[in-house]
Coordinates of C-alpha atoms and ligand atoms in Angstrom, one line a residue:
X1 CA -5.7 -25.3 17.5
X2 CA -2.9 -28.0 18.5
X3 CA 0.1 -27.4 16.6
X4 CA 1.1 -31.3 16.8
X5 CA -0.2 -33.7 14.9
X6 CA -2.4 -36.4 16.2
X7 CA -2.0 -39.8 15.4
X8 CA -4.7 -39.3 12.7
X9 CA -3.2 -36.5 11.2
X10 CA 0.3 -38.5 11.8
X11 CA -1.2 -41.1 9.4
X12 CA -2.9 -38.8 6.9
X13 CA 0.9 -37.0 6.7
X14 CA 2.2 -40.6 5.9
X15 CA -0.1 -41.4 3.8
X16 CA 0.6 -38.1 1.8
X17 CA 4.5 -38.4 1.5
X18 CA 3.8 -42.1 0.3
X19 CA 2.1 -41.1 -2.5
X20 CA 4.4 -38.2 -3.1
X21 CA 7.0 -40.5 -3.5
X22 CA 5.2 -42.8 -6.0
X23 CA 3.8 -39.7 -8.4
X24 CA 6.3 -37.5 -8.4
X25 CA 8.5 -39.1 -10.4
X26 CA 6.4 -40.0 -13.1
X27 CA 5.8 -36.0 -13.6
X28 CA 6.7 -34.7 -17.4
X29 CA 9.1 -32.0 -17.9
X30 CA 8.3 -28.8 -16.9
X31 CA 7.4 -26.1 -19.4
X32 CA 9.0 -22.8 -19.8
X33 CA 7.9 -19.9 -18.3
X34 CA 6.7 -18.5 -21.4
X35 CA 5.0 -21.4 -23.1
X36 CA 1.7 -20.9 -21.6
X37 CA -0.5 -23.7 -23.4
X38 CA 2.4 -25.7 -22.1
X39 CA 1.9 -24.5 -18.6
X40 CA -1.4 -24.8 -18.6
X41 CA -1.6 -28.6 -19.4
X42 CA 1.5 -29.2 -17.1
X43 CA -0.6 -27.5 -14.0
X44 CA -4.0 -29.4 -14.8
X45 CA -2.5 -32.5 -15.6
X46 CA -1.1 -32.0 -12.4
X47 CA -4.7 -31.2 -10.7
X48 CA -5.9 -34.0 -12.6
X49 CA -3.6 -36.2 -10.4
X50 CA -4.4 -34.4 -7.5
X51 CA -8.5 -35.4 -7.9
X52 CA -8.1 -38.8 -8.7
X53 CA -6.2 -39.4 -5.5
X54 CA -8.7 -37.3 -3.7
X55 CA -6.3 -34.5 -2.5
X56 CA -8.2 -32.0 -5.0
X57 CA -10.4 -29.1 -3.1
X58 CA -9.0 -30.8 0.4
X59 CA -10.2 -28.2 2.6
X60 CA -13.5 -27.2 0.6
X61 CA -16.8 -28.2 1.7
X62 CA -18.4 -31.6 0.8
X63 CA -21.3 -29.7 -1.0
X64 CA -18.9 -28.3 -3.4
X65 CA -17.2 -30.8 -4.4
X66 CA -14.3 -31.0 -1.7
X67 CA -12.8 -33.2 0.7
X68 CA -14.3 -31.5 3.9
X69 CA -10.6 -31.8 5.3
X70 CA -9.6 -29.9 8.4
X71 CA -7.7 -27.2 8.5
X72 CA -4.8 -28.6 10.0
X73 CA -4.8 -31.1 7.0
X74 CA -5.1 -28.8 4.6
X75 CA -1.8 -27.3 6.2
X76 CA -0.2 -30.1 6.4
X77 CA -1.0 -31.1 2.5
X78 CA 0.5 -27.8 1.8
X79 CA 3.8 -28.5 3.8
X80 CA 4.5 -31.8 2.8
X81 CA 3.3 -31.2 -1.3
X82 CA 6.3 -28.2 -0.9
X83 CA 8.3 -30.2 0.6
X84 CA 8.5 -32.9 -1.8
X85 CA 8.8 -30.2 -4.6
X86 CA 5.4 -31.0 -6.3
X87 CA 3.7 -28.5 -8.4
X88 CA 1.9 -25.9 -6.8
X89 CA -1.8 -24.2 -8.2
X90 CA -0.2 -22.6 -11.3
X91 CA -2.1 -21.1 -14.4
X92 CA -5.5 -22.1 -12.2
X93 CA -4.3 -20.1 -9.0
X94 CA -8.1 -18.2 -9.7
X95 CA -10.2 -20.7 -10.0
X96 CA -8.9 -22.9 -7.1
X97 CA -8.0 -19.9 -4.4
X98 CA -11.0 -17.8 -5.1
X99 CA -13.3 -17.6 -7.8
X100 CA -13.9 -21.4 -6.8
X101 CA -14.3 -20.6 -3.2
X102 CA -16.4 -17.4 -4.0
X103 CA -18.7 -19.6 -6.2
X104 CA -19.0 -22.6 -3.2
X105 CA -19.8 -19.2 -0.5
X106 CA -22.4 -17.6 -2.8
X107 CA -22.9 -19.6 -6.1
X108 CA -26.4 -21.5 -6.0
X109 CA -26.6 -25.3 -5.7
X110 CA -26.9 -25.3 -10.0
X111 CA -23.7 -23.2 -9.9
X112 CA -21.4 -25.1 -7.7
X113 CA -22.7 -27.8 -10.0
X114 CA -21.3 -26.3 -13.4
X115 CA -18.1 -24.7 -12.0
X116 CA -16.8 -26.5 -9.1
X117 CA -16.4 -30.2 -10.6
X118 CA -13.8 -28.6 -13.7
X119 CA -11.8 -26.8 -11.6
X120 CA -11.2 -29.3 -9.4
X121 CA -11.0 -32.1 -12.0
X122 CA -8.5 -29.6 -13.8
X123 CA -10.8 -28.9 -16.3
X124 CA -11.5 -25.2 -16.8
X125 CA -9.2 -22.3 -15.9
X126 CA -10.2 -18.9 -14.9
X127 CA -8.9 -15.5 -14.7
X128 CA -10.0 -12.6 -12.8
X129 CA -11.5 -9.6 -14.7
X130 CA -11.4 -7.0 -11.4
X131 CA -8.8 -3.9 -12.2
X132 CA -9.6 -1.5 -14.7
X133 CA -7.0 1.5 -15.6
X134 CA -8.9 4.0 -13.8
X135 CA -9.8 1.5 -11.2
X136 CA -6.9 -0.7 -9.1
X137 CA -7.3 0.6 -5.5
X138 CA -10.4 2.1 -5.9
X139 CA -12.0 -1.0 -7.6
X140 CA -15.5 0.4 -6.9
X141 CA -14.9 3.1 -9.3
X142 CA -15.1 0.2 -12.1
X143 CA -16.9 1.4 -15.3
X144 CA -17.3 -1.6 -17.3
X145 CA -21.2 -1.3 -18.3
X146 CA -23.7 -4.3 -18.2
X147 CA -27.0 -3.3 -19.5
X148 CA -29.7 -6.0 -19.5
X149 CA -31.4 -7.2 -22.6
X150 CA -33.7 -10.4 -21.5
X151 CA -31.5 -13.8 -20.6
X152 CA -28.2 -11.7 -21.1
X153 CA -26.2 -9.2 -20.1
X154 CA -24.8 -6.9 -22.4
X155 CA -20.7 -5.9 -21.9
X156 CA -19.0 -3.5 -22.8
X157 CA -15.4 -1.8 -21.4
X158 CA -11.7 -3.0 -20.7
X159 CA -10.0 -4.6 -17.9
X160 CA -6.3 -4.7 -17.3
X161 CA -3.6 -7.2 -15.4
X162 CA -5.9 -9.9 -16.2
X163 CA -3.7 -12.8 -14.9
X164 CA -3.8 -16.1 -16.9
X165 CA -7.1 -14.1 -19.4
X166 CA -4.8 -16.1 -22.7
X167 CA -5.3 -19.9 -21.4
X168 CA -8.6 -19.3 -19.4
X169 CA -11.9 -20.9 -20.2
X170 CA -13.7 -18.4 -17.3
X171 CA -13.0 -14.9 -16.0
X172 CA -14.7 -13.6 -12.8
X173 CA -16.0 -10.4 -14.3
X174 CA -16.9 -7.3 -12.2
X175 CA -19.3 -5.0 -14.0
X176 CA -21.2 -1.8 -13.4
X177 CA -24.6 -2.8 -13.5
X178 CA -26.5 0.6 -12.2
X179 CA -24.5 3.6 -13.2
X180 CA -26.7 5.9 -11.4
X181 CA -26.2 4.6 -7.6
X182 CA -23.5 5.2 -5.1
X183 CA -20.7 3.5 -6.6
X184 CA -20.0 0.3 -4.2
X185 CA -24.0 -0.4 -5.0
X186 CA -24.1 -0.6 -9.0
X187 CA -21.7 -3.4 -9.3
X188 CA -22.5 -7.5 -10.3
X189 CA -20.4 -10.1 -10.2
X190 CA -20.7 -12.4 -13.3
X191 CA -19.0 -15.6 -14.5
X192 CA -18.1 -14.6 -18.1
X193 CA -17.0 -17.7 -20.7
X194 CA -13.7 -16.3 -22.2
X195 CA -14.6 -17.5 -25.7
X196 CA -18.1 -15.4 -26.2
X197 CA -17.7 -13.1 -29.3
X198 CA -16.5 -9.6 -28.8
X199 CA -13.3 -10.3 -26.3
X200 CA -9.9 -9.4 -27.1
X201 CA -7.1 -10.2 -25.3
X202 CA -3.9 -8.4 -25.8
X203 CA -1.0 -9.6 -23.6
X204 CA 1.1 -7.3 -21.9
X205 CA 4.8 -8.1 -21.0
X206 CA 6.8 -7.3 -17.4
X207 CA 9.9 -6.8 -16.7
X208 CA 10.8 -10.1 -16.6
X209 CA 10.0 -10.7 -20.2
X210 CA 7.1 -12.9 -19.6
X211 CA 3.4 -12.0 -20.8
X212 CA 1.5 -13.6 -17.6
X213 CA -1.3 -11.0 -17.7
X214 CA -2.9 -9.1 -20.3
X215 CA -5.7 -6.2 -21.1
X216 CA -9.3 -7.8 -22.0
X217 CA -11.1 -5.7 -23.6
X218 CA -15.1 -6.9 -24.2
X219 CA -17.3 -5.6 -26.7
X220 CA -21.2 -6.2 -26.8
X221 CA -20.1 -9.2 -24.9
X222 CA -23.1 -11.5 -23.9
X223 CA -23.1 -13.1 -20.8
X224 CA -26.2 -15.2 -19.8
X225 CA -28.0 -14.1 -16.4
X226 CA -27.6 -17.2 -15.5
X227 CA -23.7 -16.4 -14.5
X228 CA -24.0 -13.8 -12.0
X229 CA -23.4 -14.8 -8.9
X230 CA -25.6 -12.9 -6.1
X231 CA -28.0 -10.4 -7.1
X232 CA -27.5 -8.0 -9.6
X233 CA -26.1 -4.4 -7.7
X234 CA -24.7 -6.6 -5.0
X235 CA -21.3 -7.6 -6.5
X236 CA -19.6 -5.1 -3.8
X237 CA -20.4 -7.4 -1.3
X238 CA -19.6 -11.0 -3.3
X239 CA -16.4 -8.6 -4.7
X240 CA -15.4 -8.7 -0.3
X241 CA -15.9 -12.3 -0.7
X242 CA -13.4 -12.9 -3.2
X243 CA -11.1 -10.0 -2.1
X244 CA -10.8 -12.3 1.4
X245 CA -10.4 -15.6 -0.3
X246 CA -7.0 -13.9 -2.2
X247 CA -5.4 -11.8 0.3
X248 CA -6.6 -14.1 3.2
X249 CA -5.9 -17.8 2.2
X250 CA -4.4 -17.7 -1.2
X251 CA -0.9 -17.2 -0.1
X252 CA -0.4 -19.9 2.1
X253 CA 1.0 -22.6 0.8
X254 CA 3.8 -19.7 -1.1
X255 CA 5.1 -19.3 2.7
X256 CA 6.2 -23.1 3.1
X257 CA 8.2 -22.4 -0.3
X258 CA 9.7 -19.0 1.3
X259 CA 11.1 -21.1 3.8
X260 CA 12.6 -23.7 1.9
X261 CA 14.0 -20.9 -0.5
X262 CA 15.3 -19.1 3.6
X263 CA 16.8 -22.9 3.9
X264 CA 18.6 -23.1 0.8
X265 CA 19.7 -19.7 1.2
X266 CA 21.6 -20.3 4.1
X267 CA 23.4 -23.6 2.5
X268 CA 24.6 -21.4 -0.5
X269 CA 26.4 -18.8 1.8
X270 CA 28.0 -21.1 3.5
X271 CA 29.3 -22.7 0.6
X272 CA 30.1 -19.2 -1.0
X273 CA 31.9 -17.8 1.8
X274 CA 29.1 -15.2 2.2
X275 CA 28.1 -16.9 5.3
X276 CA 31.7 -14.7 7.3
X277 CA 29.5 -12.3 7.0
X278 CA 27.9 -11.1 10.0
X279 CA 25.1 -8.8 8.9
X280 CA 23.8 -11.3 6.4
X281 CA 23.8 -13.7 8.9
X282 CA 21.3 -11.5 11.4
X283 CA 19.8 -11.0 7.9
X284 CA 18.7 -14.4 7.3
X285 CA 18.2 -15.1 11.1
X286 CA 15.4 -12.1 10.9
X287 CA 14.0 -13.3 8.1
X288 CA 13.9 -17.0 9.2
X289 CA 11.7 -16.0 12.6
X290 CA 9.6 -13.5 10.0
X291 CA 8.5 -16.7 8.3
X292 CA 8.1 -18.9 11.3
X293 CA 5.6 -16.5 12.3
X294 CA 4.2 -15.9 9.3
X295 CA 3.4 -19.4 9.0
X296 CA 1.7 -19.5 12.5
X297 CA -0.6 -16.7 11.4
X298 CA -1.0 -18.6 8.4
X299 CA -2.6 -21.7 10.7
X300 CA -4.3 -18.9 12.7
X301 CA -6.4 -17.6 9.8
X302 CA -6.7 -20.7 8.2
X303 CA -8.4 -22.4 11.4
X304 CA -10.5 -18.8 12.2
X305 CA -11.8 -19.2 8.5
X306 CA -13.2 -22.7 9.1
X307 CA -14.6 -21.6 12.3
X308 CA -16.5 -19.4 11.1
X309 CA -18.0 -20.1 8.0
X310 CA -14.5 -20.8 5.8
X311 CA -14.6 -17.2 4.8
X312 CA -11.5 -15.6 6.1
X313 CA -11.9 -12.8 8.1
X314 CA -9.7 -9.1 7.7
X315 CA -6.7 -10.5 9.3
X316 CA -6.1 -11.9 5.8
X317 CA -5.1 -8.1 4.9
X318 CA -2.7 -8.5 7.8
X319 CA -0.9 -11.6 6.5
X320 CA -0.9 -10.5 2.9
X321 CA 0.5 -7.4 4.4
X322 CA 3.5 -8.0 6.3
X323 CA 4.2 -11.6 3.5
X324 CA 4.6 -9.3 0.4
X325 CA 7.6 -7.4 2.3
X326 CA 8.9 -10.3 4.1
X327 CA 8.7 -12.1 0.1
X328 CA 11.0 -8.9 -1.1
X329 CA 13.4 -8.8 1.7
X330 CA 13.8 -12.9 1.3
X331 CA 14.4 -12.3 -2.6
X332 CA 16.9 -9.2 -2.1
X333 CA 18.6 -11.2 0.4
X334 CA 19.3 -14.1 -3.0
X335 CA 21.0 -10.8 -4.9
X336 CA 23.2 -10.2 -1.7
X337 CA 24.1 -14.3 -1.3
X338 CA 24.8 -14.3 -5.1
X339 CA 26.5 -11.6 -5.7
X340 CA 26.9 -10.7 -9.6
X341 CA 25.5 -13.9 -10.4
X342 CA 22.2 -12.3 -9.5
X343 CA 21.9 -10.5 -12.6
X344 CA 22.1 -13.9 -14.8
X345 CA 18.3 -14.2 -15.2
X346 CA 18.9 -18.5 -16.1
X347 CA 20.0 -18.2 -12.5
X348 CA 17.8 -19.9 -9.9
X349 CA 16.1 -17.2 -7.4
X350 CA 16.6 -14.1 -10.5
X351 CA 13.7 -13.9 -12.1
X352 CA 11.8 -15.3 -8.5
X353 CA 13.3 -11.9 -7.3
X354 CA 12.2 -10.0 -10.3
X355 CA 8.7 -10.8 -9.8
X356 CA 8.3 -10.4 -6.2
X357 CA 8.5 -6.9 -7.0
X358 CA 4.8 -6.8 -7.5
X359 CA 3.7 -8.8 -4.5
X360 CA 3.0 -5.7 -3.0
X361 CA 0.5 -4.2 -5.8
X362 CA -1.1 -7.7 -7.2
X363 CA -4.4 -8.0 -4.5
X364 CA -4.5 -4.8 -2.8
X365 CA -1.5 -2.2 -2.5
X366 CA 0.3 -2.2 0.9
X367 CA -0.7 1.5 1.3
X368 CA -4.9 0.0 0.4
X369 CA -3.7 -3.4 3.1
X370 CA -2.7 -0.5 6.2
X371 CA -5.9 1.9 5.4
X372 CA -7.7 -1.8 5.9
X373 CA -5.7 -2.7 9.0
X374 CA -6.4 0.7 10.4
X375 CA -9.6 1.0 9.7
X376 CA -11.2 -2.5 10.4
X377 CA -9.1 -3.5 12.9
X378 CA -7.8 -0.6 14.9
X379 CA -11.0 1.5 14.2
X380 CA -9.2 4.7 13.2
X381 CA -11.1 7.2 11.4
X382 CA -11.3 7.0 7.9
X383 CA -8.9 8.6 5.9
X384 CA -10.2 11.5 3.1
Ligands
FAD1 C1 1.4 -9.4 -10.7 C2 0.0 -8.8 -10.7 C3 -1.1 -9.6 -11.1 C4 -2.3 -9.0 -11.1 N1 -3.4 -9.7 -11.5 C5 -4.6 -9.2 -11.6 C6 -5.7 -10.0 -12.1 O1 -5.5 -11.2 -12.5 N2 -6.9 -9.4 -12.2 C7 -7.1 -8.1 -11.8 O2 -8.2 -7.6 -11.9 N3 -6.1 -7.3 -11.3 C8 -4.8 -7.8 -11.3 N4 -3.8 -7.1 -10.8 C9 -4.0 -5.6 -10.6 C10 -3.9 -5.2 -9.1 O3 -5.0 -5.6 -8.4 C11 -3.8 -3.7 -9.1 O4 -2.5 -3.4 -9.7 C12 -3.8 -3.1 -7.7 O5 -5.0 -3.2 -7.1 C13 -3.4 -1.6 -7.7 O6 -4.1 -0.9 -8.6 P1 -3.4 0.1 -9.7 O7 -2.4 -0.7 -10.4 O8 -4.5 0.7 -10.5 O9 -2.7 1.2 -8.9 P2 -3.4 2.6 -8.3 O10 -4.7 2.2 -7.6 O11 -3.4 3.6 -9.4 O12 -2.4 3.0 -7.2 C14 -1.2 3.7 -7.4 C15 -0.5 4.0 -6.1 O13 -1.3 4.9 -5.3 C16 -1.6 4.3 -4.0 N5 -2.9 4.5 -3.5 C17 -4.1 4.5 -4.3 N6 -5.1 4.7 -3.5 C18 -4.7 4.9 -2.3 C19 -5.3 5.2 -1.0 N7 -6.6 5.4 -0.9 N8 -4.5 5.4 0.1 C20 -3.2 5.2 0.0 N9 -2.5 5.0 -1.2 C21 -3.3 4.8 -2.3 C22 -1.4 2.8 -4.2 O14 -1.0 2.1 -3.0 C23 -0.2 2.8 -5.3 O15 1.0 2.9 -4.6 C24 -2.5 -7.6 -10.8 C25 -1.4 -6.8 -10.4 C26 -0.1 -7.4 -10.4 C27 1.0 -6.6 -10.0

């Protein structure tokens, strides 16, 4: 990949900041944190904007509703969208980083059909029903039953963490559809509509005071056949699919912010006095040549994902890897730039800190990302 732009990307770059310029403005007031209807209209309205300029599902394929942009565009839409401060995916981070994907991968032509338009028209929202409380790491030891009963599924069990499950109109449910097989082989992957009699969803709140995720908990739930995508006992391998979409691709455009956030870091020391310090300063000079690289790997595994198919490959575990600590060092570096300030949560960077906390767990542990990079990509034995 050429990491300058050609004149056509030059243009499409123009092009992009132009219209930045025009829309941005006109934006309503952002919600608060914990108004999540609120949130929720704010970040479609927003998607809404996106699809009628045709910047919505840029890098997906034509077939599926997207743009068919290159990689390289899609990067740049990322940069210059940060740049300007626009919105970013929000309360339909699922639906547009990878149950959409995972759906244009594997969904049949009549799937893409249903799903794909309302995400990317900010229609629909969707959450992801993966972690259970006896299964996070080991997600294949899910034991949320399916049993058939004609055109339907039957559900029954509880998930936890559900991101977003309160405002969603879709979850990507993964359900134990064969108890008696080896456990990576009984699982389906189904499209469940969050208002089918017999959910509940009780919100949970972190440490931050915000309820952004919650438990589900589904009860005789039916789901028509008609949403599973893939065959029934082949989830596992759809479950990859997804898995690669959020730790491979799903971060990107977060980096460009980290760097803005490394930028803005640097001007408040310096205004603070903080900057005299020496081992702050190799601080931040670390952290600044962590992100530039971080962001090359980004363009490296978003151009090896369209080259092969637009599935990203296990370097995704890499990136998610080495991003989530690179995230909590940038955010513990705020506490040490603000000083006491950094324990007024109305503060900007507080409750950014707070929450990076659990970039580590949310998509795979760190511990599960390095038993993936040894395995799969230095071919160490397994571990027991
Ligand atoms: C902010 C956030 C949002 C989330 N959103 C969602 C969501 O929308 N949908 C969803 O389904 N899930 C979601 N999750 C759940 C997330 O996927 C799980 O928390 C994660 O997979 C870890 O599972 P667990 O919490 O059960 O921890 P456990 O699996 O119980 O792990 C506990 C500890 O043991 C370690 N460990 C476990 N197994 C191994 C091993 N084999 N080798 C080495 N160490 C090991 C882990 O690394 C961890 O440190 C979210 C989590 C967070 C933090």
């Amino acid at each position: 990949m050429d990491l300058a732009d050609t004149p056509e990307e030059r243009e499409f770059r123009a092009r992009l900041r132009e219209w930045l310029a025009k829309v941005l403005p006109t934006l309503p007031r952002k919600p608060s944190p914990d108004d999540w209807p609120g949130r929720r209209a704010y970040d479609l309205g927003w998607q809404r904007m996106l699809y009628d300029a045709g910047y919505a599902g840029l890098h997906w394929p034509v077939d599926a509703g997207g743009q068919g942009a290159t990689p390289t565009q899609h990067l740049i839409f990322l940069e210059e969208t940060e740049k300007a401060g626009a919105p970013y995916v929000g309360a339909n981070f699922v639906g547009l980083l990878h149950a959409g994907p995972t759906i244009a991968a594997e969904g049949t032509a009549e799937q893409r059909a249903r799903w794909l338009p309302p995400i990317l028209r900010g229609e629909e929202v969707w959450c992801q029903g993966f972690s259970e409380p006896d299964a996070g790491s080991d997600l294949a030891a899910l034991r949320t039953r399916a049993c058939r009963d004609g055109d339907h599924y039957v559900v029954s069990g509880s998930k936890i963490w559900t991101s977003h499950a309160e405002v969603a109109d879709w979850c990507e449910l993964l359900v134990r559809t064969d108890p008696e097989a080896p456990k990576h082989r009984g699982i389906t992957w189904l499209a469940l509509p969050m208002d089918t009699p017999g959910i509940t969803v009780r919100p949970l709140k972190t440490l931050a005071g915000s309820a952004e995720f919650a438990e589900v908990f589904l009860d005789e739930v039916r789901v028509p056949v008609s949403g599973r995508v893939g065959d029934e006992n082949d989830g596992w391998r759809v479950t990859m699919v997804t898995l690669s979409f959020e730790r491979g691709t799903a971060f990107v455009g977060e980096v460009v912010a980290c760097r803005r956030v490394l930028g803005e870091l640097a001007r408040t020391a310096r205004k603070n006095g903080r900057w005299d310090d020496p081992a702050l300063r190799r601080r931040l000079g670390r952290l600044n040549a962590e992100f530039r690289a971080l962001w090359r790997l980004t363009q490296w595994n978003v151009s090896e994902a369209e080259r092969t198919g637009g599935v990203p490959g296990v370097g995704g575990s890499v990136f998610k890897l080495r991003y989530s600590h690179a995230r909590q060092e940038l955010y513990d570096t705020t506490a040490e730039v603000l000083g006491p300030d950094a324990l007024d949560l109305d503060r900007p960077w507080v409750l950014d800190r707070l929450s990076s906390l659990s970039y580590t767990i949310a998509a795979g542990t760190s511990q599960i990302q390095r038993n993936i990079v040894a395995e799969r990509i230095l071919g160490l034995p397994k571990g027991r």
